[in-house]
XYZ file of C-alpha atoms in Angstrom:
592
model
C -15.642 26.703 -31.802
C -14.292 24.309 -34.656
C -10.838 24.811 -35.259
C -9.806 26.141 -32.436
C -5.885 26.121 -31.492
C -5.362 24.758 -27.640
C -2.704 25.626 -25.137
C -0.756 28.829 -24.465
C -1.074 31.727 -26.924
C 0.023 34.066 -24.263
C 2.146 36.776 -25.906
C 1.610 35.131 -29.227
C 1.004 38.126 -32.057
C -2.600 37.644 -33.281
C -1.501 37.232 -37.144
C 0.971 34.591 -35.749
C -1.996 32.727 -33.772
C -4.215 32.882 -37.398
C -1.461 31.623 -39.435
C -1.707 28.643 -36.394
C -4.710 27.819 -36.704
C -4.646 27.538 -40.739
C -2.814 24.396 -39.891
C -6.395 22.527 -40.079
C -6.478 23.520 -43.349
C -3.584 21.269 -44.551
C -4.899 17.444 -45.511
C -2.719 14.507 -45.978
C -3.788 11.655 -48.849
C -4.208 8.221 -46.965
C -0.426 6.990 -47.902
C 1.074 9.929 -46.537
C 1.996 9.932 -42.817
C 2.758 13.717 -43.284
C 3.322 16.434 -45.659
C 7.117 18.870 -45.654
C 3.823 21.565 -46.481
C 3.331 20.306 -42.858
C 5.915 19.983 -41.332
C 7.580 23.139 -42.621
C 4.713 24.986 -41.722
C 5.006 24.324 -37.648
C 8.944 24.482 -37.634
C 8.198 27.735 -38.825
C 5.736 28.454 -36.304
C 8.134 26.945 -33.979
C 11.136 29.357 -34.668
C 8.797 32.117 -34.676
C 7.113 31.515 -31.136
C 9.883 28.911 -29.418
C 7.417 26.445 -28.087
C 6.137 23.166 -29.746
C 3.618 22.300 -31.276
C 1.480 18.960 -31.934
C -0.985 18.343 -34.281
C -2.900 15.179 -34.183
C -4.267 13.523 -37.363
C -6.353 12.081 -38.633
C -6.145 8.252 -40.312
C -8.236 9.577 -42.707
C -5.611 12.926 -43.279
C -8.034 15.974 -41.567
C -6.235 17.754 -39.208
C -8.736 16.902 -35.423
C -6.933 19.069 -33.146
C -3.974 22.416 -33.316
C -2.046 23.027 -29.788
C 0.325 25.616 -28.180
C 2.844 24.752 -25.617
C 5.154 26.128 -23.735
C 9.118 25.376 -24.750
C 10.238 22.725 -23.997
C 6.662 20.767 -24.081
C 2.806 20.918 -24.975
C -0.442 19.220 -23.613
C -1.774 16.554 -25.420
C -5.177 16.538 -25.282
C -7.723 13.250 -25.125
C -8.149 11.894 -28.638
C -9.729 8.794 -29.478
C -12.159 8.258 -32.811
C -11.331 5.002 -33.052
C -14.405 3.458 -30.542
C -13.398 -0.187 -29.936
C -11.149 0.028 -27.411
C -9.158 -2.969 -28.291
C -7.671 -0.992 -30.926
C -5.016 1.656 -31.737
C -7.260 5.546 -31.267
C -7.818 6.414 -34.438
C -4.964 9.944 -34.374
C -1.447 9.954 -34.856
C 0.511 13.157 -33.124
C 2.761 14.972 -34.939
C 4.876 18.212 -32.466
C 8.329 20.301 -32.590
C 10.973 19.906 -30.319
C 12.242 23.477 -30.570
C 16.751 23.476 -29.874
C 17.002 20.841 -33.098
C 17.122 17.502 -31.120
C 13.838 15.839 -32.502
C 14.353 12.461 -30.260
C 11.340 11.313 -28.751
C 11.681 11.605 -25.005
C 10.567 9.953 -22.125
C 7.374 11.766 -21.854
C 6.858 11.321 -26.084
C 6.810 7.229 -25.351
C 4.508 7.499 -22.096
C 2.056 9.681 -24.175
C 1.749 7.028 -26.828
C 1.102 4.386 -24.595
C -1.476 5.837 -22.304
C -3.390 7.351 -25.262
C -2.409 4.251 -27.414
C -1.623 6.786 -30.460
C -1.387 5.381 -33.812
C 2.404 6.777 -33.341
C 3.651 9.654 -31.711
C 6.189 11.473 -34.505
C 9.006 14.250 -33.576
C 10.476 16.902 -35.645
C 13.495 18.489 -34.590
C 13.738 23.119 -35.102
C 16.523 24.779 -35.584
C 15.963 28.172 -36.478
C 12.944 28.007 -37.958
C 13.927 24.315 -39.867
C 13.273 21.104 -39.718
C 16.409 18.974 -38.684
C 15.389 15.195 -38.591
C 12.122 13.139 -38.465
C 11.361 10.723 -35.494
C 7.900 7.949 -35.506
C 7.214 5.971 -32.502
C 4.779 3.047 -32.499
C 3.472 0.725 -30.508
C 5.482 -2.785 -30.028
C 4.633 -5.851 -28.207
C 4.578 -6.509 -24.404
C 7.650 -6.700 -22.816
C 7.933 -8.534 -19.204
C 6.927 -5.905 -16.879
C 3.091 -5.619 -19.461
C 4.360 -2.657 -20.915
C 4.380 -1.459 -24.655
C 8.118 -1.321 -25.744
C 8.138 1.492 -28.766
C 9.051 1.242 -31.796
C 11.391 4.158 -32.601
C 12.353 4.811 -36.453
C 14.413 7.897 -37.382
C 16.681 10.147 -37.325
C 14.466 10.823 -41.184
C 14.550 13.734 -43.518
C 11.906 15.066 -43.570
C 11.682 16.518 -46.761
C 12.066 12.686 -47.896
C 10.018 10.220 -45.488
C 8.977 6.753 -46.247
C 5.471 8.207 -45.283
C 3.795 5.153 -47.042
C 5.586 2.617 -44.522
C 5.031 4.542 -41.821
C 1.181 4.198 -42.614
C 1.643 0.733 -42.768
C 3.379 0.391 -39.438
C -0.179 1.790 -37.884
C -1.948 -0.773 -39.634
C 0.443 -3.249 -37.824
C 0.675 -1.646 -34.834
C -3.202 -1.509 -34.137
C -3.073 -5.477 -35.337
C -0.142 -6.367 -32.683
C -2.375 -4.250 -30.398
C -5.164 -6.288 -31.190
C -3.851 -9.105 -30.483
C -4.123 -8.972 -26.508
C -8.019 -9.326 -25.374
C -9.568 -6.458 -23.148
C -10.143 -9.256 -20.918
C -6.409 -9.732 -20.298
C -5.640 -6.199 -20.528
C -8.638 -5.505 -17.555
C -7.241 -8.029 -14.568
C -4.019 -6.003 -15.632
C -2.178 -4.316 -12.248
C -2.556 -1.413 -11.513
C 0.697 0.367 -11.990
C 1.675 3.019 -9.359
C 4.243 5.505 -9.138
C 5.782 5.782 -5.007
C 6.224 9.338 -3.597
C 7.951 10.052 -0.327
C 10.271 12.699 1.894
C 13.530 11.606 3.622
C 12.814 10.536 6.975
C 16.444 12.077 8.290
C 16.510 8.479 10.087
C 18.018 6.021 7.820
C 15.248 3.817 7.750
C 13.715 4.519 4.017
C 9.662 4.179 4.798
C 8.960 4.620 0.880
C 11.160 1.232 0.297
C 8.180 -0.455 3.180
C 5.579 1.840 0.872
C 6.846 -0.446 -1.874
C 6.233 -3.828 -0.285
C 2.849 -2.134 1.264
C 2.072 -1.335 -2.555
C 3.022 -4.734 -4.015
C 1.500 -6.473 -1.548
C -2.402 -4.473 -1.997
C -1.134 -5.865 -6.232
C -0.015 -2.793 -7.501
C 3.227 -2.281 -10.508
C 5.672 -0.069 -8.853
C 6.340 1.667 -12.174
C 8.441 4.803 -11.056
C 9.737 5.138 -6.542
C 10.653 8.709 -5.965
C 12.304 9.252 -2.467
C 12.011 13.581 -2.086
C 15.161 15.368 0.265
C 14.025 16.241 3.340
C 12.336 19.462 3.623
C 9.163 21.991 4.575
C 5.927 20.140 3.532
C 3.514 21.949 1.353
C 0.596 22.967 2.425
C -1.482 22.907 -0.777
C 0.699 20.128 -2.546
C 2.195 18.169 0.125
C 5.903 17.933 -2.485
C 5.549 21.987 -3.963
C 3.970 22.560 -7.752
C 6.979 22.357 -9.314
C 8.204 19.015 -7.926
C 4.035 17.969 -8.675
C 4.381 19.384 -12.102
C 7.571 16.902 -12.819
C 5.815 14.541 -11.169
C 3.214 14.756 -13.656
C 5.888 14.419 -16.957
C 7.254 10.894 -14.926
C 3.364 9.984 -14.837
C 3.065 10.161 -18.192
C 6.656 8.888 -19.278
C 5.844 5.771 -16.838
C 1.924 5.433 -18.228
C 1.115 5.877 -14.505
C -2.749 4.765 -13.257
C -1.793 6.389 -9.650
C -0.130 7.631 -7.537
C 0.840 7.019 -3.613
C 2.303 9.118 -1.213
C 3.843 7.728 1.396
C 2.561 10.312 4.284
C -0.784 11.611 5.424
C -2.254 13.931 2.716
C -4.954 16.170 3.412
C -7.742 16.480 1.130
C -6.576 19.782 -0.139
C -3.644 17.960 -1.096
C -5.309 14.684 -2.587
C -7.187 17.023 -4.619
C -4.926 19.895 -5.868
C -2.292 16.991 -7.005
C -4.807 14.417 -8.658
C -6.231 17.863 -11.000
C -2.036 18.400 -11.706
C -1.006 14.912 -12.016
C -4.053 13.844 -14.196
C -4.522 10.417 -12.523
C -5.906 8.946 -9.033
C -3.722 10.034 -5.705
C -3.483 7.834 -2.568
C -1.262 8.362 0.433
C -0.187 5.233 3.183
C -3.230 5.075 5.564
C -5.913 5.050 2.309
C -3.745 1.719 1.764
C -3.446 0.538 4.412
C -6.483 0.897 4.471
C -6.781 -1.167 1.442
C -5.295 -3.517 2.364
C -6.931 -4.647 5.594
C -10.218 -4.510 3.937
C -8.563 -7.315 1.106
C -8.080 -9.028 3.697
C -10.369 -9.342 6.190
C -12.302 -12.329 7.052
C -14.404 -12.119 10.123
C -17.889 -10.895 10.372
C -16.045 -8.484 13.234
C -12.608 -8.061 10.771
C -14.866 -6.569 7.993
C -16.734 -4.366 10.615
C -13.860 -2.366 11.503
C -11.554 -1.640 8.443
C -15.121 -0.441 7.283
C -15.897 1.897 9.950
C -11.552 2.814 9.898
C -12.286 3.819 6.006
C -15.597 5.258 7.135
C -13.533 7.585 9.856
C -10.453 8.402 7.907
C -12.783 9.332 4.326
C -14.971 11.682 6.295
C -13.575 14.535 7.119
C -11.776 14.332 2.607
C -14.828 14.791 1.222
C -12.987 17.725 -1.111
C -15.666 19.809 -0.567
C -17.737 17.593 -2.641
C -21.025 17.403 -0.009
C -22.516 14.577 -0.465
C -20.145 11.653 -2.681
C -16.388 10.660 -1.319
C -14.520 10.986 -4.425
C -12.632 7.714 -6.135
C -15.571 5.506 -6.801
C -14.292 3.661 -10.068
C -12.807 0.821 -8.012
C -9.036 0.049 -7.550
C -6.338 0.081 -5.251
C -7.464 2.529 -2.449
C -10.998 2.082 -2.965
C -12.279 -1.823 -1.792
C -13.453 -2.825 1.600
C -16.922 -3.798 2.728
C -17.938 -0.066 2.871
C -17.385 0.582 -0.687
C -21.152 1.288 -1.664
C -21.684 2.770 1.080
C -19.302 5.390 0.413
C -22.118 7.076 -1.719
C -23.851 8.579 0.660
C -23.611 11.632 2.583
C -22.160 12.411 5.739
C -24.962 12.790 7.519
C -25.782 9.044 6.558
C -21.826 7.953 6.627
C -22.183 9.296 10.748
C -25.219 7.455 11.348
C -23.282 4.377 10.220
C -20.746 4.621 11.906
C -22.484 4.811 14.508
C -24.078 1.701 13.955
C -20.964 0.146 13.473
C -19.339 1.558 16.772
C -22.701 -0.314 18.585
C -22.276 -3.334 17.071
C -18.274 -4.021 17.541
C -19.116 -3.113 21.437
C -21.573 -5.724 21.769
C -19.394 -7.997 19.849
C -16.352 -7.391 22.318
C -18.620 -7.370 25.033
C -19.082 -11.497 24.103
C -15.532 -11.531 23.953
C -15.158 -10.336 27.127
C -17.415 -13.250 27.652
C -15.016 -15.873 26.266
C -11.640 -14.146 27.252
C -13.447 -14.312 31.802
C -14.738 -17.781 30.948
C -11.186 -19.080 29.518
C -9.030 -16.860 32.679
C -11.321 -18.653 35.049
C -9.344 -21.681 33.937
C -6.070 -19.698 35.376
C -4.343 -20.263 32.064
C -2.302 -17.044 31.007
C -2.333 -14.898 28.364
C 0.379 -14.332 26.064
C 0.426 -11.993 23.481
C 2.281 -12.382 19.961
C 3.031 -8.571 18.698
C 5.207 -7.579 16.799
C 5.982 -5.900 13.527
C 4.145 -6.647 10.651
C 6.041 -9.463 8.483
C 8.085 -10.452 11.950
C 6.947 -14.094 11.652
C 4.469 -13.996 14.148
C 2.254 -16.539 12.410
C 5.068 -19.387 11.437
C 6.244 -19.068 14.919
C 1.870 -19.999 16.358
C 2.217 -22.828 14.207
C 5.030 -24.065 14.626
C 3.626 -24.111 19.058
C 0.588 -24.844 17.797
C -0.056 -26.331 13.989
C -2.475 -23.716 14.315
C -2.528 -23.561 10.529
C -2.566 -19.831 10.434
C -2.338 -18.575 7.010
C 1.856 -17.621 6.775
C 2.555 -15.393 3.990
C 5.996 -13.387 3.348
C 3.719 -10.638 2.464
C 2.493 -7.763 4.647
C -0.385 -8.438 7.102
C -1.013 -12.238 6.479
C -2.362 -12.346 9.446
C -5.223 -9.566 10.048
C -8.066 -11.410 12.266
C -6.538 -13.215 15.715
C -5.687 -16.592 16.299
C -6.070 -17.641 20.234
C -4.591 -21.432 20.250
C -3.692 -23.114 23.723
C -0.103 -24.493 24.469
C 1.132 -26.851 26.903
C 4.478 -25.999 28.695
C 7.373 -27.861 29.575
C 6.574 -28.251 32.975
C 3.129 -29.055 32.338
C 1.199 -25.775 32.726
C -1.246 -24.753 30.029
C -0.883 -21.085 28.728
C -3.335 -19.116 26.165
C -1.212 -17.834 23.202
C -2.749 -14.875 21.204
C -1.484 -14.126 17.944
C -2.603 -10.517 16.624
C -2.261 -8.269 13.876
C 0.727 -6.454 12.799
C 2.093 -3.320 13.282
C 4.319 -0.803 11.209
C 5.477 1.986 11.097
C 2.973 5.176 10.811
C -0.241 3.036 12.078
C -3.283 4.755 11.031
C -4.595 6.015 14.579
C -8.304 5.143 12.799
C -6.797 1.704 12.683
C -5.806 1.274 16.164
C -9.393 2.864 16.730
C -11.213 0.309 15.016
C -8.817 -2.732 16.336
C -9.277 -1.111 20.033
C -11.729 -4.592 21.335
C -9.226 -6.676 19.063
C -5.800 -5.060 20.620
C -7.274 -5.564 23.246
C -6.043 -8.971 24.099
C -2.326 -7.292 24.272
C -3.164 -5.192 27.022
C -4.866 -8.306 28.952
C -2.365 -10.441 28.225
C 0.165 -11.881 31.187
C 2.971 -11.728 29.293
C 4.077 -10.288 25.394
C 6.432 -12.071 23.216
C 8.052 -8.991 21.178
C 8.555 -10.953 17.855
C 11.003 -9.287 15.851
C 12.842 -9.979 12.140
C 16.517 -9.885 13.066
C 17.008 -10.289 9.331
C 15.778 -6.974 8.697
C 18.577 -3.721 8.261
C 15.942 -1.783 10.401
C 14.810 -4.140 12.872
C 16.175 -1.049 15.994
C 13.082 1.190 14.116
C 10.479 -0.634 13.994
C 10.943 -1.981 18.076
C 10.321 1.615 18.324
C 7.090 1.617 16.267
C 6.111 -1.641 18.718
C 7.225 0.149 21.781
C 5.257 2.723 20.915
C 2.111 1.350 19.704
C 1.942 -1.030 22.494
C 2.325 2.581 24.803
C -0.990 3.714 23.134
C -2.574 0.590 24.267
C -1.412 0.539 27.774
C 0.735 -2.095 27.234
C 4.148 -0.368 28.321
C 4.390 -2.225 31.360
C 3.451 -5.805 30.464
C 6.065 -8.336 30.895
C 8.185 -9.473 27.789
C 10.395 -11.517 26.787
C 11.858 -10.159 23.124
C 12.066 -13.025 20.948
C 14.583 -12.096 17.939
C 13.470 -14.631 14.236
C 14.974 -15.525 11.571
C 18.077 -16.725 12.846
C 18.655 -18.921 10.056
C 19.059 -15.565 7.609
C 22.370 -14.809 9.305
C 25.736 -15.627 9.101
C 25.989 -14.476 12.663
C 23.521 -14.413 16.014
C 23.435 -10.107 16.832
C 24.621 -9.500 21.319
C 22.154 -8.138 23.231
C 21.808 -4.888 23.752
C 19.853 -2.404 26.193
C 16.476 -3.549 26.695
C 13.360 -2.993 29.136
C 12.261 -7.085 28.446
C 13.228 -9.564 30.929
C 14.913 -11.549 28.145
C 16.018 -11.929 24.853
C 15.507 -15.043 23.234
C 17.191 -15.732 19.544
C 14.704 -18.552 17.539
C 14.233 -19.361 14.109
C 11.008 -19.568 13.651
C 10.418 -21.853 10.059
C 12.859 -24.740 11.272
C 12.042 -24.591 15.085
C 15.654 -23.665 16.544
C 15.077 -21.668 19.886
C 11.620 -22.522 20.299
C 12.703 -24.974 23.465
C 14.563 -22.165 25.454
C 11.575 -19.602 24.572
C 8.537 -21.796 25.357
C 11.175 -22.500 29.286
C 11.668 -18.451 29.405
C 7.885 -17.911 29.481
C 7.214 -20.397 31.745
C 9.938 -18.762 33.826
C 8.574 -16.055 33.210
C 5.192 -16.234 34.689
C 5.988 -18.247 37.270
C 8.155 -15.524 38.813
C 4.739 -14.272 39.065
C 3.335 -16.513 41.067
C 4.298 -17.508 44.940
C 6.457 -20.790 45.636
C 4.745 -23.479 47.952
C 5.818 -26.316 49.602
C 3.596 -27.183 51.362
C 2.911 -30.688 53.557
C -1.565 -31.078 53.997
C -3.359 -33.436 55.822
C -5.223 -36.332 53.804
C -8.041 -34.509 56.099
C -8.624 -31.213 53.820
C -7.814 -33.000 50.329
C -9.960 -30.034 49.312
C -7.297 -27.852 49.118
C -4.558 -30.519 47.035
C -8.019 -30.526 45.104
C -7.593 -26.196 44.840
C -3.792 -26.376 44.859
C -4.065 -28.714 40.729
C -7.512 -26.128 39.819
C -5.047 -22.983 40.472
C -1.836 -23.312 40.117
C 1.096 -24.885 38.161
C 2.270 -28.307 40.359
C 5.964 -28.990 40.143
C 5.679 -31.757 42.796
C 3.816 -34.270 44.515
C 4.324 -37.307 46.569
C 2.347 -39.229 49.508
C 3.652 -38.762 52.887
C 2.573 -40.527 56.072
C 1.422 -37.365 57.584
C 0.074 -36.115 54.643
C 0.616 -34.582 50.201
C 3.737 -32.990 49.638
C 2.770 -30.425 46.908
C 5.002 -28.059 45.757
C 3.784 -25.926 43.405
C 3.450 -22.055 41.764
C 0.070 -20.205 43.085
C -0.921 -16.289 41.886
C -0.909 -13.945 45.367
C -4.508 -14.365 46.128
C -4.723 -18.050 45.369
C -1.929 -18.705 48.073
C -4.276 -16.749 50.450
C -7.211 -18.215 49.677
C -5.073 -21.864 50.250
C -4.107 -20.597 53.790
C -7.581 -20.146 54.697
C -8.755 -23.670 53.940
C -5.712 -24.977 55.821
């Protein structure tokens, strides 16, 4: 309906509603920013109903929208008259502030930026009379990539510098046009992070911030709420969700990221209230994995995890998954496949699982081939960004990408390494663990993580410079337990000691040994390798035997399966001191 009054008209008398609708009939001249007739009429109506009133004015001076809000807020409809995306939208907003204070709020300025308004003007109203007017315009970009707001005021409503304010609209439009569309399209998404206090003294939202930065987001705000029961409908409660909506408008946020896993209902309700895409921690981690997977197997595993996670979260749409527009949370090998229905998704899941089982069998054969040489398998595990890849590079010159980012390494890497005593081991790097690691990832990557469960020794790499390394250690131990590797012999490797003034004392631990190192500069790595060799040898039988020259095949057998410590040739035969597996020691007895 033409000239319809939008917003909240509940309780407004029909005669007053008609006067509000009559605002559409007021016209401004081409060089008139806002006529006093319009300001006076809006102020009188605000004084009567105690609510904000907003009007949108086109550049030709006619009013294209009139809306009524609550006593402190009015919902701004999306308005754009200029089709060229490289320009401002072609309308300016004038709205009232009950209470007399005309200064623009953070939400006002956020709306100015997000809607690319020609101007956002606010009028303070007291006892039905206008007190002061402020007009805000988009300025140049600051260091954070956000446009500054140029605010003029306080101005006298009855004597506005109309020509100067209208001229500022066109200057603002020129500033906006100076930044090309291509540059703006490559800007990172601005995200607001939301979480609830853990109660354990460990700020998981700060960790969420690192994840978001790794995914390529720019952090607009971080909100940590006090501990509370989780709301089944909106996770944080409807009141807090409304507050987050205002914050999103103020910060011009593109995305909200929640620290805990959201249900489909929670995600849908939040997106309706916040007016922006919503993802959770699990989706964010899956997105990072999708962007970092390099091998065929890694890509398949990520796609499987994404599909399994998103399948029950179709938000009742039946045939398509939501959020197919690109951006954080939508990347990955399976991105295009998310448009298919549930039946085809389940079929794709089955196909992925079959293909991954085939790859797992091939890896098992390669693993058995390696193990036939009797080289013990040593797995590097630890919290993400603990320094596992840096340690692997230091020990083996593996050339693995090592960045100060979460999940810098996704695909497993295996290298041979010679220990001080001359024996060899197979050193395996694995994907890092993290707090609230999605179960979908653990299940999808189980074939890769089986290297950990088959390991003879586990090196638990710990970032000792982190103030929360003890909590991170518990997370790793929990995941190892899920993988069936909780009882595997291990050495705790406290890394990044070069960042500490004093090396901490070792506390209680179930590990066989603790070693303090700096993988970056190599400090302590000799002690680490000696500890690995000692632990491996402690699980073997030590033999010291003289083998007659007539039984020389036994000497060859020891060399092929054991770690020789000493060897000398005596008149009666060859004396060998070596470490052997218990089964190999029994086989040696049969040979002799």
